Each structure stands twice: as structure tokens, then as C-alpha cells.
JSON list of C-alpha atoms in Angstrom, two decimals:
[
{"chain": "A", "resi": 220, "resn": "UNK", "atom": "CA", "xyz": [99.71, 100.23, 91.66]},
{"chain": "A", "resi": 221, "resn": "UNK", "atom": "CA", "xyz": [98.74, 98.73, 88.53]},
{"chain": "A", "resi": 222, "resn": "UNK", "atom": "CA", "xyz": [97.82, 94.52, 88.67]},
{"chain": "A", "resi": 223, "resn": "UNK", "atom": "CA", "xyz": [101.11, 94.77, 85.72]},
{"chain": "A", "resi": 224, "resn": "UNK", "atom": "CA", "xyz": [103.42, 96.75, 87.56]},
{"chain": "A", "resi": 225, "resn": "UNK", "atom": "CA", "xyz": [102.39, 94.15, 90.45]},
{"chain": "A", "resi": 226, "resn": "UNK", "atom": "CA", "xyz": [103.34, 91.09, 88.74]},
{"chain": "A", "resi": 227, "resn": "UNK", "atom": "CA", "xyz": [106.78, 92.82, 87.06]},
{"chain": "A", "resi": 228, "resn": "UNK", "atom": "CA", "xyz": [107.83, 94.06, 90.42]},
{"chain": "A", "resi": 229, "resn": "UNK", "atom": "CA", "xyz": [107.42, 90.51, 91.95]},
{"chain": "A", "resi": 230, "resn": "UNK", "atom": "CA", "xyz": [109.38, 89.24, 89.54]},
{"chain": "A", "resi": 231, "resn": "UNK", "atom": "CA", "xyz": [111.93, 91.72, 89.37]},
{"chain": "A", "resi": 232, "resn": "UNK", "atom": "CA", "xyz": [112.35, 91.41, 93.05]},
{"chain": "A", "resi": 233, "resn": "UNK", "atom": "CA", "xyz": [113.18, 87.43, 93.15]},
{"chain": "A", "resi": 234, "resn": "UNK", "atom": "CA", "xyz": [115.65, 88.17, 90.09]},
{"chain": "A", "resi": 235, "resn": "UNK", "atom": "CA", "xyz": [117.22, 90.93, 92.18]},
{"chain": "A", "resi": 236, "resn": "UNK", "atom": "CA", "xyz": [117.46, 88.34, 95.44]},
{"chain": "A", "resi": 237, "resn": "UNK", "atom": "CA", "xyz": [119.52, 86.20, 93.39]},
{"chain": "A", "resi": 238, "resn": "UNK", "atom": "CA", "xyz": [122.87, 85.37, 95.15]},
{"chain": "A", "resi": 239, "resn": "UNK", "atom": "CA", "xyz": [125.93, 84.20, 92.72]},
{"chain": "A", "resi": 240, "resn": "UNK", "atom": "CA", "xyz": [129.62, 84.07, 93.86]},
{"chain": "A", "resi": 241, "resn": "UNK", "atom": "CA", "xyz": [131.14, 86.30, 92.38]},
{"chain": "A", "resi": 242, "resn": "UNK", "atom": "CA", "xyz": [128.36, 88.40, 92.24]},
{"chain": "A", "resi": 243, "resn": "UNK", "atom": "CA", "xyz": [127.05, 89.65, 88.60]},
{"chain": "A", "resi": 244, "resn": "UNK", "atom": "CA", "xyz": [125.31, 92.73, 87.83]},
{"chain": "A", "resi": 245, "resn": "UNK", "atom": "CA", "xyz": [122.33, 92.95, 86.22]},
{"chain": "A", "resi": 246, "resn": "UNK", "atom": "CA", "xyz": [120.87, 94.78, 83.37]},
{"chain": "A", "resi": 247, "resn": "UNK", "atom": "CA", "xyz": [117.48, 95.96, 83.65]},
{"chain": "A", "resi": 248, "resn": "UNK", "atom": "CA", "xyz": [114.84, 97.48, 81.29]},
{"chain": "A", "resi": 249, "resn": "UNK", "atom": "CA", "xyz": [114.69, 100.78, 80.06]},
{"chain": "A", "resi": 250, "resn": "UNK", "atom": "CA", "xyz": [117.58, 101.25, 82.52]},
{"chain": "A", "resi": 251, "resn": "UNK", "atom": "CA", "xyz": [121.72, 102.16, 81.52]},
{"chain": "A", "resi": 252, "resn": "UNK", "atom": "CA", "xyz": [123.59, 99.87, 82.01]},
{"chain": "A", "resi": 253, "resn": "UNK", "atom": "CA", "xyz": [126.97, 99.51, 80.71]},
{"chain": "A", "resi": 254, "resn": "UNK", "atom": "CA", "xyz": [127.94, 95.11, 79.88]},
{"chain": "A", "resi": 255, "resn": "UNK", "atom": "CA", "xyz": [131.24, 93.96, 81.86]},
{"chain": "A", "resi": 256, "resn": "UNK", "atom": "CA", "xyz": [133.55, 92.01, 80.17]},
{"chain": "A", "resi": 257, "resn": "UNK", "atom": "CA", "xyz": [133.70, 89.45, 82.90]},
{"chain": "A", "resi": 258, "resn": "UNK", "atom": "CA", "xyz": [129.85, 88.45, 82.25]},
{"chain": "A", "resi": 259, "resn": "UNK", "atom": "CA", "xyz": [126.34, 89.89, 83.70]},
{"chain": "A", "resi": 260, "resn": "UNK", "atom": "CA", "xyz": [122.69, 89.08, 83.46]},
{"chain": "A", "resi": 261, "resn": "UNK", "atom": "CA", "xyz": [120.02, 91.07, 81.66]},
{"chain": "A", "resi": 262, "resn": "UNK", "atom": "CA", "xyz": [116.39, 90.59, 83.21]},
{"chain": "A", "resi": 263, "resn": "UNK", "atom": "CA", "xyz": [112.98, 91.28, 80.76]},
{"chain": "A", "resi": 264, "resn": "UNK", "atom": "CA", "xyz": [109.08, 90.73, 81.46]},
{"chain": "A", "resi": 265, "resn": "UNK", "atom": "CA", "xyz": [107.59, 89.32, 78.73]},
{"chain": "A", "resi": 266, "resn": "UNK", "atom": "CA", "xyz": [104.02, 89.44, 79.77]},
{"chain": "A", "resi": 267, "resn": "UNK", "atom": "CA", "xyz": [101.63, 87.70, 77.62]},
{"chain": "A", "resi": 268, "resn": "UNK", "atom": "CA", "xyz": [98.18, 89.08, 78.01]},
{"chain": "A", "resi": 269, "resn": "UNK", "atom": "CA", "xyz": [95.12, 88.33, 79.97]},
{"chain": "A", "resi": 270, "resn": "UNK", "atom": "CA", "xyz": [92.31, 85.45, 79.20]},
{"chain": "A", "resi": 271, "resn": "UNK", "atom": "CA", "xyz": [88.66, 86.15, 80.75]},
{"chain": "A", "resi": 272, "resn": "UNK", "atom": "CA", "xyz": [88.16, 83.12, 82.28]},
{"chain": "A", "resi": 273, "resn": "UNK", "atom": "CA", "xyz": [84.26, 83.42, 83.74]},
{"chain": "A", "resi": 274, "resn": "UNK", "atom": "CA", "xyz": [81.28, 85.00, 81.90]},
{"chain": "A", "resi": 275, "resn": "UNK", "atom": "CA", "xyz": [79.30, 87.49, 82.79]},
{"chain": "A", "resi": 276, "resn": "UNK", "atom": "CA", "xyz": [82.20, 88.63, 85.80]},
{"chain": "A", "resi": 277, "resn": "UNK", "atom": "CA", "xyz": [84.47, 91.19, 86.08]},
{"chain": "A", "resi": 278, "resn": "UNK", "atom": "CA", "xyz": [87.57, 89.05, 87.25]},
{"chain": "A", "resi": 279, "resn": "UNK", "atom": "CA", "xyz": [89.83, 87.47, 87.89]},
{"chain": "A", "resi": 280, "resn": "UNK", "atom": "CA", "xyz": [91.89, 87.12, 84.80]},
{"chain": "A", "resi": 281, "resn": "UNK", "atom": "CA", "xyz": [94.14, 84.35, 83.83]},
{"chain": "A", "resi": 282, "resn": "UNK", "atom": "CA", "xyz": [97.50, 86.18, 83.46]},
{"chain": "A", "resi": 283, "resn": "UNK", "atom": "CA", "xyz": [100.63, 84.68, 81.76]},
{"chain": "A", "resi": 284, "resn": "UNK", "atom": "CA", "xyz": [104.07, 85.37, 81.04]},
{"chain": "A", "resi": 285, "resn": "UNK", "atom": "CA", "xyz": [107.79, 85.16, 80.54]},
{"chain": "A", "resi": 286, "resn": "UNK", "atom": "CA", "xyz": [110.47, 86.20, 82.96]},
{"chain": "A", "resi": 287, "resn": "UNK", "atom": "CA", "xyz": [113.70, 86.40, 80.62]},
{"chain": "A", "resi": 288, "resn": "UNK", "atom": "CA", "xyz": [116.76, 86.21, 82.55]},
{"chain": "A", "resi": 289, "resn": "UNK", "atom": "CA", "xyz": [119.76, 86.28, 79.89]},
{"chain": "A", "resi": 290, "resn": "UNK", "atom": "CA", "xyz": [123.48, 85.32, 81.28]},
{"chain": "A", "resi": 291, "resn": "UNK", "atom": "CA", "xyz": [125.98, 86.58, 79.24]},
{"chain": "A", "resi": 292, "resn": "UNK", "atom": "CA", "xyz": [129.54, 84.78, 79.90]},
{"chain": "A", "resi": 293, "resn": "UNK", "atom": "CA", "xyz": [132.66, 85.80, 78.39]},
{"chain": "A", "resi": 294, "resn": "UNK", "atom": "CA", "xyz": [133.53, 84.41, 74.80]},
{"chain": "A", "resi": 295, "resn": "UNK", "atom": "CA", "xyz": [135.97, 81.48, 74.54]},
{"chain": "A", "resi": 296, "resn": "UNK", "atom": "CA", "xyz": [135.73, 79.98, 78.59]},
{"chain": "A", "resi": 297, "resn": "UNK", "atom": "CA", "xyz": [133.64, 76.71, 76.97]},
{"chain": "A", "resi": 298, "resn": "UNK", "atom": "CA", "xyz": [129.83, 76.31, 77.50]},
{"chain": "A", "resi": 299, "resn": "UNK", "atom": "CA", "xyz": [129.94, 74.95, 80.74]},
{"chain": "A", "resi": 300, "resn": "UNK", "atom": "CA", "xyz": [130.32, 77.99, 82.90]},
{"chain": "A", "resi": 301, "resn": "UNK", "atom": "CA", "xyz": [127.25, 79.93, 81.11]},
{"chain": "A", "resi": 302, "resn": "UNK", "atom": "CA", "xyz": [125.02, 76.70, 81.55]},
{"chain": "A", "resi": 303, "resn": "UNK", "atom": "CA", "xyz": [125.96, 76.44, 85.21]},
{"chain": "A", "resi": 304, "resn": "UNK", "atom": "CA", "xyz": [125.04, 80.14, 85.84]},
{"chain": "A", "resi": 305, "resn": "UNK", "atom": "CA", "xyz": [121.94, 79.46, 83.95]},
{"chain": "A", "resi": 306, "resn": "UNK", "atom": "CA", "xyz": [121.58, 76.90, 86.20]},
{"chain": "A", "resi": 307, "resn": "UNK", "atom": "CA", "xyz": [121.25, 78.50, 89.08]},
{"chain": "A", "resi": 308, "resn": "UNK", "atom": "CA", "xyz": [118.65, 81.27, 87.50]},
{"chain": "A", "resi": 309, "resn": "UNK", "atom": "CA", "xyz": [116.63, 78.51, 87.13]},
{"chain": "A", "resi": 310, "resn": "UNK", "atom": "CA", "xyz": [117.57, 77.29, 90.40]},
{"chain": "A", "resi": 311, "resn": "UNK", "atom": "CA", "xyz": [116.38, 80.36, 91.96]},
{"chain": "A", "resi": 312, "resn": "UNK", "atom": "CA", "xyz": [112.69, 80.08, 89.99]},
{"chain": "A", "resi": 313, "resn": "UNK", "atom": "CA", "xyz": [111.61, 76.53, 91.17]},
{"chain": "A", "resi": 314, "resn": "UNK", "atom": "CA", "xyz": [108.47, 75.11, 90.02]},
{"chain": "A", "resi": 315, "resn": "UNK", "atom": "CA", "xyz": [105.11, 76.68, 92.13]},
{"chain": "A", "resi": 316, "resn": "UNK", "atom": "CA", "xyz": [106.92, 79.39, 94.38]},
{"chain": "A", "resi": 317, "resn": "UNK", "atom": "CA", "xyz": [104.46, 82.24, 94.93]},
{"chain": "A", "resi": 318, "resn": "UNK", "atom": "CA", "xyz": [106.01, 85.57, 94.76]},
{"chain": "A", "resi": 319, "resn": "UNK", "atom": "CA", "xyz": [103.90, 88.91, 95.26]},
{"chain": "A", "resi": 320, "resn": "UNK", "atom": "CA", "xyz": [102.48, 89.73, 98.77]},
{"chain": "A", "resi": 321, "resn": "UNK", "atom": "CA", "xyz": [98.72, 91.17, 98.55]},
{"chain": "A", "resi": 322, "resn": "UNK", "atom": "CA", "xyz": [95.58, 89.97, 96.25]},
{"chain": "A", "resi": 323, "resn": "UNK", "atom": "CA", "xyz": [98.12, 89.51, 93.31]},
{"chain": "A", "resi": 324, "resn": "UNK", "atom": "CA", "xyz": [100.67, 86.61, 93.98]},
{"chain": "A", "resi": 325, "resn": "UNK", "atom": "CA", "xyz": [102.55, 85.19, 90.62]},
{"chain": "A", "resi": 326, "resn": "UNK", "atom": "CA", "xyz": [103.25, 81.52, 90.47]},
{"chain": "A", "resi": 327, "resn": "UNK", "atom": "CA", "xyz": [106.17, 79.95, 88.42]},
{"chain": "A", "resi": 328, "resn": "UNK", "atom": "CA", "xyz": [104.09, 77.26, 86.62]},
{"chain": "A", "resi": 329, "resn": "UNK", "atom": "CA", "xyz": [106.90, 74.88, 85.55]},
{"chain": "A", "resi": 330, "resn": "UNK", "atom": "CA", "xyz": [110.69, 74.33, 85.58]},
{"chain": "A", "resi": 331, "resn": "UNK", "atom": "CA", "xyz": [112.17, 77.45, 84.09]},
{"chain": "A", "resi": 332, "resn": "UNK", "atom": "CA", "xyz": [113.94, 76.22, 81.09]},
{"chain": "A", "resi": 333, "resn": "UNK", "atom": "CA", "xyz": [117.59, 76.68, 79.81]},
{"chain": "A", "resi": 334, "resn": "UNK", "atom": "CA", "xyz": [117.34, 78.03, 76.26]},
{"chain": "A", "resi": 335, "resn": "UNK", "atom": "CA", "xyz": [120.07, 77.06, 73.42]},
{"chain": "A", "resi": 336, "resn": "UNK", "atom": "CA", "xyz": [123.11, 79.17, 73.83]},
{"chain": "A", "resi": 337, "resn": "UNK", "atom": "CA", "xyz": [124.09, 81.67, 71.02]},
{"chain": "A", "resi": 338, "resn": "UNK", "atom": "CA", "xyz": [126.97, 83.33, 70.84]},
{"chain": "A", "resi": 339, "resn": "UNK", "atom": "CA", "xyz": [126.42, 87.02, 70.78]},
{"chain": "A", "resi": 340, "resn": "UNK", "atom": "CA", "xyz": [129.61, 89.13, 70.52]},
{"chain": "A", "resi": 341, "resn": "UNK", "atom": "CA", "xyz": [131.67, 89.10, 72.69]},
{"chain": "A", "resi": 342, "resn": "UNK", "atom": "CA", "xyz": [129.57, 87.25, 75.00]},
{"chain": "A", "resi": 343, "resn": "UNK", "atom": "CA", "xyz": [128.45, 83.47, 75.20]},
{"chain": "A", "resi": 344, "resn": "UNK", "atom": "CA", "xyz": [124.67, 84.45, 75.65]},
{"chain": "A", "resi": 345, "resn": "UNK", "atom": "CA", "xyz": [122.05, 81.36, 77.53]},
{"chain": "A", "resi": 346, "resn": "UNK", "atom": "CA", "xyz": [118.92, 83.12, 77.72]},
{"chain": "A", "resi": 347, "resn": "UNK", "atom": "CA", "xyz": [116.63, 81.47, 80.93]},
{"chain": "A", "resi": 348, "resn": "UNK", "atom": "CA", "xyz": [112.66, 81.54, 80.43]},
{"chain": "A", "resi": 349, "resn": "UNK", "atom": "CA", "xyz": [110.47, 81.05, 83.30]},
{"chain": "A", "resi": 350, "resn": "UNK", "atom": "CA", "xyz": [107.03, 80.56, 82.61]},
{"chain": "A", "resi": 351, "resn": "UNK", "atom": "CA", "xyz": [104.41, 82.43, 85.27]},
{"chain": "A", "resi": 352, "resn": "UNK", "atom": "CA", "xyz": [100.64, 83.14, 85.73]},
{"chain": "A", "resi": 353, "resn": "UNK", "atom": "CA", "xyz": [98.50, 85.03, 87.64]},
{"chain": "A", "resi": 354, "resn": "UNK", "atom": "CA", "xyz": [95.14, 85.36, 88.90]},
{"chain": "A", "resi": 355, "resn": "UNK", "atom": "CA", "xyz": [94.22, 88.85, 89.31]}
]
């Protein structure tokens, strides 16, 4: 397994753990997925490349990225319930958990922020960015 598909499946796996009440679904990349009218998530990886930190060497790299984790609410229920899903994405990403088991562990490297909402018909859409690197 690629030291990318490492990192995206760590990730992917503490979005997936995510408990809400009700429970939404959750779109993932380059899967179908058709949106529900009562609101869902939508999860990307927004890696952002790897910096050589030591010359002369072979590794590790400095890796960084984006987790993306979108809520979409319905239109027209006020801001509030969209930001207090978002909430608990962010919640659910706290500052310095290590996620990954084997030589490549991704930390979340600050407080995952809460984005401006947009509205993006017909949903309410907060988009949640958590911020990650790893050494690898």
C-alpha cells in the first residue's frame, strides 16, 4: 500500500467513525452517491504534496493536507443546525490525534476550522477543513 493511499485511508476511516444522531450518510469520492433531502456529508482528501526535508537522504518527507468534510443541511432550517453539525466534524478531528497504525501515522496539526457557509441549492452547504501532516 502506497504512503498516499495510507494517509487517505486513515483519514477516511476517522470520518467514517463519526457518530451523529440521526445518523447522516456520507458521500465519498469517485463513489455514487445519491444527496438526501434531509442533509448528508461529503468527505474529500485534498493532499498537498511532499517537502524533502533533509539533504542528501531518502526520507522522510514532510506531508501535508486537507481533509474536506462538507455538511450539507436542508435549505431554509436557519444556520444554526449546519454550524452545529459542523461542529461536531470538527469535534471529531481535535487538535494532535494520531490516526494511521504502522510507520505512517497522520496528525491533525490544528483545530479543524468551520468554513463560511454558502448556500448551494437546495442545501445550506458548511464545508469543514482539517489541516494534517505526515512524516513518511
Amino acid at each position: 500500500m502506497s504512503i498516499e493511499s495510507q494517509i487517505e485511508t486513515a483519514l477516511f476511516a476517522r470520518a467514517a467513525a463519526l457518530v451523529l444522531s440521526p445518523a447522516w450518510p456520507i458521500a465519498w469520492p469517485n463513489n455514487t452517491f445519491t444527496p438526501v433531502v434531509t442533509g448528508y456529508l461529503a468527505v474529500n482528501h485534498l493532499p498537498n504534496g511532499a517537502r524533502r526535508v533533509f539533504i542528501g537522504s531518502a526520507g522522510p518527507h514532510h506531508r501535508l493536507g486537507l481533509l474536506q468534510v462538507s455538511v450539507f443541511a436542508p435549505l431554509n432550517k436557519g444556520a444554526s443546525p449546519a454550524t452545529e453539525i459542523a461542529g461536531k466534524v470538527a469535534e471529531h478531528f481535535p487538535c494532535d490525534i494520531r490516526l494511521g497504525s504502522g510507520p505512517v501515522a497522520v496528525r491533525v496539526t490544528q483545530a479543524p476550522e468551520i468554513m463560511a457557509a454558502m448556500r448551494n441549492d437546495p442545501f445550506w452547504h458548511v464545508p469543514v477543513r482539517i489541516s494534517y501532516e505526515c512524516w513518511a
